Coordinates of N, CA and C and ligand atoms in Angstrom, one line a residue:
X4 N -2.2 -12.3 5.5 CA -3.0 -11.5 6.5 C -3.6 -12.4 7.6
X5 N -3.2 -11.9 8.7 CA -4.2 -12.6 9.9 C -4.9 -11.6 10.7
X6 N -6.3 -12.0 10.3 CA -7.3 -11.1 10.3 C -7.9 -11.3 12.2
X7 N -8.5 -10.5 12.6 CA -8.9 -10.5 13.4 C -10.0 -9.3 13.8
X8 N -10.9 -9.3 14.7 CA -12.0 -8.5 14.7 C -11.9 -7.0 14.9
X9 N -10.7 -6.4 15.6 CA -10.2 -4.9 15.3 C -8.9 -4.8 14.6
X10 N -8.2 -5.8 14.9 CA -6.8 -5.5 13.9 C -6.6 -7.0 13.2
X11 N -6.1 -6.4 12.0 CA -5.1 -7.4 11.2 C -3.7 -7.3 11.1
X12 N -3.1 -8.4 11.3 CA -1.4 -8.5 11.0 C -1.3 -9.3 9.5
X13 N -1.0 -7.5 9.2 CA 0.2 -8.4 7.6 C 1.4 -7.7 7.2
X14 N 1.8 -7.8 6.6 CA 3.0 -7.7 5.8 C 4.1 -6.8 5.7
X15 N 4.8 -6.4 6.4 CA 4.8 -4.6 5.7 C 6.0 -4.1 4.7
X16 N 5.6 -3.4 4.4 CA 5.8 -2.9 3.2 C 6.8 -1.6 3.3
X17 N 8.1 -1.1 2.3 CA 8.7 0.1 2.9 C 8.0 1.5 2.4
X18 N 6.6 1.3 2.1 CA 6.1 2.6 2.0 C 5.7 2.6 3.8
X19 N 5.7 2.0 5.1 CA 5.5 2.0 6.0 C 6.5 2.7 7.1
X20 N 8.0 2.5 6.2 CA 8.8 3.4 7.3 C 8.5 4.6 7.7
X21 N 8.0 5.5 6.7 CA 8.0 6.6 7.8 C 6.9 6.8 8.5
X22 N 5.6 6.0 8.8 CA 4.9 6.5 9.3 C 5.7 5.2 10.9
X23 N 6.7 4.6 11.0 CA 6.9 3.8 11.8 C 8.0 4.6 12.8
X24 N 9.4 5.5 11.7 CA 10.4 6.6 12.2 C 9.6 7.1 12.8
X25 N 8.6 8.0 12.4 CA 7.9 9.2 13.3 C 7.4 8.5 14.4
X26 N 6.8 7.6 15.0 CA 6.6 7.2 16.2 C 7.5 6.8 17.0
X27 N 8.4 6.0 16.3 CA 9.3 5.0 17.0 C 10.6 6.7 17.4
X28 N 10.5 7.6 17.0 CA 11.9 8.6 17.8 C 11.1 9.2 18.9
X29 N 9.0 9.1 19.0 CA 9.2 9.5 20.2 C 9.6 8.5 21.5
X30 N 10.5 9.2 22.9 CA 11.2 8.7 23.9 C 10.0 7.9 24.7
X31 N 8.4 8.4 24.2 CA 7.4 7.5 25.5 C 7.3 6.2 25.0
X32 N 7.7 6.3 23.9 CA 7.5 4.9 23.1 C 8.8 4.0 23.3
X33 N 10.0 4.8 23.0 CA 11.1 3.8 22.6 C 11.4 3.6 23.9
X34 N 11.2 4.1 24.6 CA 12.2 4.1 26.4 C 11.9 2.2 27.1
X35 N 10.9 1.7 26.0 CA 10.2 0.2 26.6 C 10.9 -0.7 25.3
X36 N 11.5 -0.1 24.8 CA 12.2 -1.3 23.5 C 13.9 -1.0 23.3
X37 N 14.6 -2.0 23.2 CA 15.5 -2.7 22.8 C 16.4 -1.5 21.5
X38 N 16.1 -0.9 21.0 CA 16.8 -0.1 20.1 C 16.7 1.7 21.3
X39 N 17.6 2.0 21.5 CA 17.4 3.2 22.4 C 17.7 4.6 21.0
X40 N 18.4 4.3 20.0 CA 18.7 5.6 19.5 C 17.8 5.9 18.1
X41 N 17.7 7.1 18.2 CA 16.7 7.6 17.5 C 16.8 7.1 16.1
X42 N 15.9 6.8 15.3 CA 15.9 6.2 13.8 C 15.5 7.1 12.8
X43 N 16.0 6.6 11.5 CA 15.7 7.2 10.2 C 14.7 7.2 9.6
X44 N 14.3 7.2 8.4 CA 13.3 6.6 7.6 C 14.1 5.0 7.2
X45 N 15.4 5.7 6.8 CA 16.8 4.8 6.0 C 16.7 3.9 6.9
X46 N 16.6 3.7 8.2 CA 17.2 2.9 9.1 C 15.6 1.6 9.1
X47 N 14.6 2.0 9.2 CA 13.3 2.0 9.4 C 13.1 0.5 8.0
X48 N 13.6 1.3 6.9 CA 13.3 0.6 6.1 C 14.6 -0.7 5.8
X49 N 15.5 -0.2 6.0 CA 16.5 -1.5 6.3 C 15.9 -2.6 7.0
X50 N 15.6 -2.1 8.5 CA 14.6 -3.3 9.2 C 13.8 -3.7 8.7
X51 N 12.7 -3.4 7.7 CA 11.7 -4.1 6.7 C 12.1 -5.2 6.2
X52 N 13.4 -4.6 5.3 CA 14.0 -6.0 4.4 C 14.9 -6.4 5.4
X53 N 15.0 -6.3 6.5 CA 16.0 -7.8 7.7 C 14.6 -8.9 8.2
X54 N 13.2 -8.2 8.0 CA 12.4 -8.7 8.5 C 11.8 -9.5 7.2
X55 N 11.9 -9.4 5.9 CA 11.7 -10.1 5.0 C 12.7 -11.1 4.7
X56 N 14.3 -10.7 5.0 CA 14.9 -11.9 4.9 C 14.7 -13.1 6.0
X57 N 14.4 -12.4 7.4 CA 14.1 -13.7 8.1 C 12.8 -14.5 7.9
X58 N 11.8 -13.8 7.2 CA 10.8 -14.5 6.5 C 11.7 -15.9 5.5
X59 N 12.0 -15.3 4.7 CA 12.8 -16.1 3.9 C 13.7 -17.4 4.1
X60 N 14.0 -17.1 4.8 CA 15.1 -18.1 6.0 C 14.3 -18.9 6.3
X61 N 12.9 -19.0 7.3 CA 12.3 -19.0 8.1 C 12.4 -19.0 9.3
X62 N 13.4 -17.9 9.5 CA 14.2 -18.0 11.1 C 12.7 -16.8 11.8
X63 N 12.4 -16.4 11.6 CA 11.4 -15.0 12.1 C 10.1 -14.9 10.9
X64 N 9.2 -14.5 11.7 CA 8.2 -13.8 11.4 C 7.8 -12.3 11.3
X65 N 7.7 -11.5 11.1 CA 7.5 -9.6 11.8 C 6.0 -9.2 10.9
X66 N 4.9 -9.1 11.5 CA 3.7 -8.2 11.1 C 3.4 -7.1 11.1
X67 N 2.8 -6.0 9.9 CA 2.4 -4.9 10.9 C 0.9 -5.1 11.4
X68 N 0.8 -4.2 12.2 CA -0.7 -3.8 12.9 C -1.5 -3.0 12.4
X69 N -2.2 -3.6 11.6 CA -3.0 -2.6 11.1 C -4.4 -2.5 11.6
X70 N -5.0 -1.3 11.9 CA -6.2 -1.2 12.1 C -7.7 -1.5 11.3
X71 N -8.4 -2.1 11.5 CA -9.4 -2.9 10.6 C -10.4 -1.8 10.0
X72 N -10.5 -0.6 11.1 CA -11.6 0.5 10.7 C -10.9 1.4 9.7
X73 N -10.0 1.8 10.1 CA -9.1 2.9 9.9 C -8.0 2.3 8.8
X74 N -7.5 1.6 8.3 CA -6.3 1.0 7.6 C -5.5 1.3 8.3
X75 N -5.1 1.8 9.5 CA -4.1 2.9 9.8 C -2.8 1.6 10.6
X76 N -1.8 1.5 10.1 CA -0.5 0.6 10.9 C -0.1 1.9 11.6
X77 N -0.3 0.9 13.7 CA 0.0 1.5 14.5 C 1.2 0.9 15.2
X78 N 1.4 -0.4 14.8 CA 2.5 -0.8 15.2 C 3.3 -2.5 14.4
X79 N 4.1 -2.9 15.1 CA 4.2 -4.5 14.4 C 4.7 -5.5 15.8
X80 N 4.6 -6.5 15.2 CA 4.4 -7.6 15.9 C 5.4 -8.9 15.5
X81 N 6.2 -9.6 16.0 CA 6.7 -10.8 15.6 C 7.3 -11.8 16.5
X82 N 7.4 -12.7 15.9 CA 8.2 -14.5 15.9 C 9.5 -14.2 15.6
X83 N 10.3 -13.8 16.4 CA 12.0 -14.3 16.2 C 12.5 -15.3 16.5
X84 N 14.1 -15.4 15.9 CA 14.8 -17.1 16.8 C 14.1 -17.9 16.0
X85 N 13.6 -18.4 15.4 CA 12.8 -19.6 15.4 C 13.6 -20.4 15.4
X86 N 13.6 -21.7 16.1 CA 14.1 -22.7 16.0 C 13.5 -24.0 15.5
X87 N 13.9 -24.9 14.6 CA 12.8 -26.1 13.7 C 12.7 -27.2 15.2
X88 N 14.7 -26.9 15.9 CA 14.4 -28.5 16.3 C 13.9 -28.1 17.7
X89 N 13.9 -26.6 18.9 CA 12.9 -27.3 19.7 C 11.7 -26.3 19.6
X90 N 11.1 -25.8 18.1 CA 10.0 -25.5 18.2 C 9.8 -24.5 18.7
X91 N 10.4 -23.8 19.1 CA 10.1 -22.0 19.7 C 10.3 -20.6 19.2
X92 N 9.9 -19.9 19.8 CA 10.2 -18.4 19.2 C 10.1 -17.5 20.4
X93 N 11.1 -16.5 19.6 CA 11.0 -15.4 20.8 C 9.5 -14.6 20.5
X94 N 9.2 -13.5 21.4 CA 7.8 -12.7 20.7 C 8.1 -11.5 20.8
X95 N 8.3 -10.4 20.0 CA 8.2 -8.9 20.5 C 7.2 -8.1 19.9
X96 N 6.5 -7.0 20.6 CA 5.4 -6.2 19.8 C 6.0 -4.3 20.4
X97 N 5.6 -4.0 19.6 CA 5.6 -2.5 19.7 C 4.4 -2.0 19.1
X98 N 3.6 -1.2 19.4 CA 2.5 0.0 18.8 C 3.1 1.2 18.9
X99 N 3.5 1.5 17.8 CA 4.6 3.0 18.1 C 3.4 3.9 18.6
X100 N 2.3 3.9 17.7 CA 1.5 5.1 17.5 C 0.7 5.3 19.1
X101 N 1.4 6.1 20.2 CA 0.8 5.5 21.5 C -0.6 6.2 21.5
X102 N -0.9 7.3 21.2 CA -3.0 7.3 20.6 C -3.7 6.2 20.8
X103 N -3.0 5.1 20.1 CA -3.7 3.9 20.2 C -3.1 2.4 21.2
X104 N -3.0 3.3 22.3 CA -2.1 2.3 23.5 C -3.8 2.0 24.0
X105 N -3.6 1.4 24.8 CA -5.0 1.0 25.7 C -6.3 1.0 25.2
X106 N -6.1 0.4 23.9 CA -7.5 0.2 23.6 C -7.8 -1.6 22.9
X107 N -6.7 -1.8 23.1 CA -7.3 -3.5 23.4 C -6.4 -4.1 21.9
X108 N -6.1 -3.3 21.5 CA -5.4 -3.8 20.0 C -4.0 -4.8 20.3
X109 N -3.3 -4.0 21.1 CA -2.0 -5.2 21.7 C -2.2 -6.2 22.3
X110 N -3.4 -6.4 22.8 CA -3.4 -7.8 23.3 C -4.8 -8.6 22.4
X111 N -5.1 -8.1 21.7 CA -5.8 -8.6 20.6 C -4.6 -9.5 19.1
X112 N -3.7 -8.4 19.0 CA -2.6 -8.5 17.9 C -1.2 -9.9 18.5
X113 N -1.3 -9.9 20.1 CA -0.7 -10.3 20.7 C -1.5 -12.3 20.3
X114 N -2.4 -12.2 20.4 CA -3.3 -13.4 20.9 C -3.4 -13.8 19.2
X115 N -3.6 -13.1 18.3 CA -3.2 -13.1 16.8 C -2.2 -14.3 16.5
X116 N -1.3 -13.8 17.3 CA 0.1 -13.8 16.2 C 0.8 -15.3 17.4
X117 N 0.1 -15.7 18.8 CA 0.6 -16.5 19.1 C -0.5 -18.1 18.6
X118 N -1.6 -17.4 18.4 CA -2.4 -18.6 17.3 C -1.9 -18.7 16.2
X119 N -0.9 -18.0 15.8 CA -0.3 -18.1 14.3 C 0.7 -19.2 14.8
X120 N 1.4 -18.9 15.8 CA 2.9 -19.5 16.2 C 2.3 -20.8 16.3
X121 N 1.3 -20.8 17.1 CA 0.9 -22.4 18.0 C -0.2 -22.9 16.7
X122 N -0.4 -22.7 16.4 CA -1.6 -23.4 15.2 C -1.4 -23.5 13.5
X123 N -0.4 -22.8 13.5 CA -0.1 -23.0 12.1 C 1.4 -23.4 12.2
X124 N 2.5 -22.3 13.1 CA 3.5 -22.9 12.4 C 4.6 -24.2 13.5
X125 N 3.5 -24.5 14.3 CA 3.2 -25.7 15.0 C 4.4 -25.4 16.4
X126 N 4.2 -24.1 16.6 CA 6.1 -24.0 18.2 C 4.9 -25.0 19.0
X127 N 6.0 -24.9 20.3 CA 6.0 -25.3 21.3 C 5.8 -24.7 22.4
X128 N 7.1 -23.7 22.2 CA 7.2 -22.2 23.0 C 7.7 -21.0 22.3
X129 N 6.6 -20.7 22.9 CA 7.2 -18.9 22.6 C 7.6 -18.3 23.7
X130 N 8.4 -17.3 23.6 CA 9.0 -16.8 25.0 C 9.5 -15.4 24.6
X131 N 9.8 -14.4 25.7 CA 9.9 -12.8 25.4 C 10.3 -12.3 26.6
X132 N 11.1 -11.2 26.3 CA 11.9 -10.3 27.6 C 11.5 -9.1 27.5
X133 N 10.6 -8.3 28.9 CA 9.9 -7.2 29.3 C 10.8 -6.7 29.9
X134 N 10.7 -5.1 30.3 CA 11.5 -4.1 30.9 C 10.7 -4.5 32.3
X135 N 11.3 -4.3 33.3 CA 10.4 -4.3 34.7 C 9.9 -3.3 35.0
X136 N 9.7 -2.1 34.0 CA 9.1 -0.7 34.6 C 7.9 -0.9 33.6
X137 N 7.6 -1.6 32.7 CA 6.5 -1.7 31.6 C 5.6 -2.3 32.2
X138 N 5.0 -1.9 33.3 CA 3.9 -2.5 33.3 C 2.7 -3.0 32.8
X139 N 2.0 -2.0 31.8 CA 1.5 -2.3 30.6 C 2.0 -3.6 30.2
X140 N 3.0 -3.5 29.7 CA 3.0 -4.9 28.9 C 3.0 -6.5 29.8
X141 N 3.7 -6.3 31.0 CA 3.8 -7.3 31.5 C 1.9 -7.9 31.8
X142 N 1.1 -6.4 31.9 CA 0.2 -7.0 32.2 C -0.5 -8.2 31.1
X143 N -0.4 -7.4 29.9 CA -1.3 -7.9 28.8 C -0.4 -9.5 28.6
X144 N 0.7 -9.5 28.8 CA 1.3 -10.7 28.9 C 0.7 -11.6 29.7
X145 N 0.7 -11.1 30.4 CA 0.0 -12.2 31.9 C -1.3 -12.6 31.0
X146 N -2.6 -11.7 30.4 CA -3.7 -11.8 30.3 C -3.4 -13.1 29.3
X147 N -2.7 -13.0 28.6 CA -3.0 -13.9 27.4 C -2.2 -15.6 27.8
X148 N -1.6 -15.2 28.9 CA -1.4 -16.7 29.3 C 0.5 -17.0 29.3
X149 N 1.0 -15.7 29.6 CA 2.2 -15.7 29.3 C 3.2 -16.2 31.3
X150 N 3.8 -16.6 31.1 CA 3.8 -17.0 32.9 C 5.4 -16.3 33.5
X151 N 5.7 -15.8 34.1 CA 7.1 -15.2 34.5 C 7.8 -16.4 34.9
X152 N 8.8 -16.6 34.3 CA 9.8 -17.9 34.9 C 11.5 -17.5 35.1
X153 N 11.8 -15.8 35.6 CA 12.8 -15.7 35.5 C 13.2 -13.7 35.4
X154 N 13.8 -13.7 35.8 CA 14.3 -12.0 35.5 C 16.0 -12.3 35.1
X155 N 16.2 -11.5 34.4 CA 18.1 -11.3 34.5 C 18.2 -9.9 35.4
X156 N 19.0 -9.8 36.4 CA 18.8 -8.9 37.1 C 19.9 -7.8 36.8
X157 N 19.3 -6.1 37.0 CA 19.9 -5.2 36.7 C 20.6 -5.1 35.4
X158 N 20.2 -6.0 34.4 CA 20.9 -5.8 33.4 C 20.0 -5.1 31.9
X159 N 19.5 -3.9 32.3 CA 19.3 -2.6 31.8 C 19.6 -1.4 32.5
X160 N 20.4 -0.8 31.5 CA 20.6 1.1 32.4 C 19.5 1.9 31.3
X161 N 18.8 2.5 32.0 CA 18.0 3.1 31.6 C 17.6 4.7 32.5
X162 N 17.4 5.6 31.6 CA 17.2 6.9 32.6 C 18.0 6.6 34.0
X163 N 19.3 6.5 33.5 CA 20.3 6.6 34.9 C 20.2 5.2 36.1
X164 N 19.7 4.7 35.9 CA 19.7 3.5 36.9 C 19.5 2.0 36.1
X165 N 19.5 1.2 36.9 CA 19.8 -0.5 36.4 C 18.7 -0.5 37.1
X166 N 17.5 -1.6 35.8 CA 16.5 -2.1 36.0 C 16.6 -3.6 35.7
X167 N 15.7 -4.2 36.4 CA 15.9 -5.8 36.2 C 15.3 -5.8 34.6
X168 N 15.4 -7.2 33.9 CA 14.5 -7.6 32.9 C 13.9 -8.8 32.7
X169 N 12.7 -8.7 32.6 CA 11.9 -10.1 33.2 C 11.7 -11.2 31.9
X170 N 11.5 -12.3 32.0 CA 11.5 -13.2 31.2 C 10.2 -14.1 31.6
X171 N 9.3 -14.4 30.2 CA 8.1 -15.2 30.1 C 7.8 -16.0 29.0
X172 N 7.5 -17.1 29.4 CA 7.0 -17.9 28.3 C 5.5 -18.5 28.5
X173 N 5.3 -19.2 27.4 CA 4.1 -19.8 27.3 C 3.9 -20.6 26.5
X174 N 3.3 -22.6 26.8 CA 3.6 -23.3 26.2 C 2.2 -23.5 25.3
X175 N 2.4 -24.5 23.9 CA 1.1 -24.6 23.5 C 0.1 -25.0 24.0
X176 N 0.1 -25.7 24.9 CA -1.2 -26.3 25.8 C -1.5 -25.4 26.5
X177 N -0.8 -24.7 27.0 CA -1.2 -23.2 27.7 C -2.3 -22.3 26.7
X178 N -1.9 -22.0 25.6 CA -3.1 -21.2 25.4 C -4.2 -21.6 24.5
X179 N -5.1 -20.7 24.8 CA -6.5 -21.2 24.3 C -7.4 -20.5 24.1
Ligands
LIG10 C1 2.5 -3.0 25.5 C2 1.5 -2.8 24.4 C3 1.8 -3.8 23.3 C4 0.1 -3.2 24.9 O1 -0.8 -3.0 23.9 P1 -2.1 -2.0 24.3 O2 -3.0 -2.1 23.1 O3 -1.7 -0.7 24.7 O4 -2.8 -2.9 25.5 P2 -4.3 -3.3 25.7 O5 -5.2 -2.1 25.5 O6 -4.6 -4.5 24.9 O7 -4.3 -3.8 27.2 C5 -3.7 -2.9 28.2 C6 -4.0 -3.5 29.5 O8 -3.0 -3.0 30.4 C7 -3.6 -2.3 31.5 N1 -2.7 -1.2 31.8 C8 -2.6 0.0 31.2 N2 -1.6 0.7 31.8 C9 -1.2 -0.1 32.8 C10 -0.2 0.1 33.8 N3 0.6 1.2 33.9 N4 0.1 -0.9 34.7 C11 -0.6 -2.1 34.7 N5 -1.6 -2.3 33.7 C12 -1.9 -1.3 32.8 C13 -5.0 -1.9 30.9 O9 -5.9 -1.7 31.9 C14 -5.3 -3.1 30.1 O10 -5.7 -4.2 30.9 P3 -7.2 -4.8 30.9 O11 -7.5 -5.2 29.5 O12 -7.1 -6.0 31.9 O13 -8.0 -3.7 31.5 C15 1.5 -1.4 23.9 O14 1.0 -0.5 24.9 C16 2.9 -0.9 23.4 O15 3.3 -1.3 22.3 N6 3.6 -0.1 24.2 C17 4.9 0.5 23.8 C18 6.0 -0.5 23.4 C19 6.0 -1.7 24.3 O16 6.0 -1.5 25.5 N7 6.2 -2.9 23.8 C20 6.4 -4.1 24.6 C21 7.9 -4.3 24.8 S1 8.1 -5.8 25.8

């Protein structure tokens, strides 16, 4: 568990998929992540155990988000890619449950999990690829010290048109 003053990231567990399917098939939510077609519970909980084998490996990390008042997992968070020899990881987060969008937990959960990367499991870089229509996230990215060094251009089709996708990193001395 990595505790923190409104949310904790730990573990999750496949009593978790369905409350993760039911958020993640609605379109306000998925239209900003990387899987576009609607999911199962079946599908939901497969990704549990892909996310405990890469624990295992130690190629990836994946947390859920759980709320500190409430118990309630609103979303998950993780370290992919890891690599030993140059020390990096990718970062991705989702809060399916959007109720709880804008109230400070993703970039609380965010600042979590990159003191986990940079302080415990010693990276260098972490790095992550945003939609260019998410604003939201690019913001909270920025807040926590994440720096834009790159887009791949037009290479998302989404709702009918090609969107750029931006790319950020952030090194350990960087945050604090
Ligand atoms: C992106 C996400 C993780 C952010 O978490 P969150 O808890 O909603 O965000 P927070 O409440 O911590 O912070 C939101 C910040 O963005 C700002 N914001 C909200 N909507 C915005 C918008 N449309 N444009 C710019 N900034 C916006 C808020 O004002 C706030 O900034 P502030 O703290 O400086 O006032 C969460 O909304 C989410 O999971 N969204 C759906 C999936 C997703 O986009 N995942 C990321 C894929 S790269």
């Amino acid at each position: 568990m990595i505790q923190g003053k409104h949310v904790t990231l730990r573990g999750l567990e496949l009593e978790d998929a369905p409350e993760i399917a039911l958020h993640y098939n609605d379109w306000e939510v998925r239209r900003f992540l990387n899987r576009i077609a609607p999911v199962s519970k079946e599908d939901e909980e497969e990704w549990i155990r892909s996310t405990w084998e890469q624990r295992r490996k130690g190629t990836g990390y994946v947390f859920g988000i759980e709320v500190n008042k409430s118990r309630l997992l609103i979303g998950s968070c993780g370290l992919h890619w890891m690599s030993v020899t140059n020390r990096s990881a990718d970062f991705g987060i989702a809060l399916y449950n959007k109720a709880h969008w804008n109230k400070g937990y993703g970039t609380e959960a965010t600042q979590l999990i990159l003191g986990y990367g940079f302080n415990q499991l010693n990276l260098h870089r972490i790095h992550l690829t945003v939609f260019e229509f998410n604003e939201r996230a690019r913001h909270v990215y920025e807040k926590v010290g994440f720096k834009h060094i790159g887009r791949h251009r037009q290479a998302l089709f989404r709702n009918g048109r090609y969107w750029d996708i931006y790319v950020m990193d952030i090194l350990a001395n960087e945050f604090g």
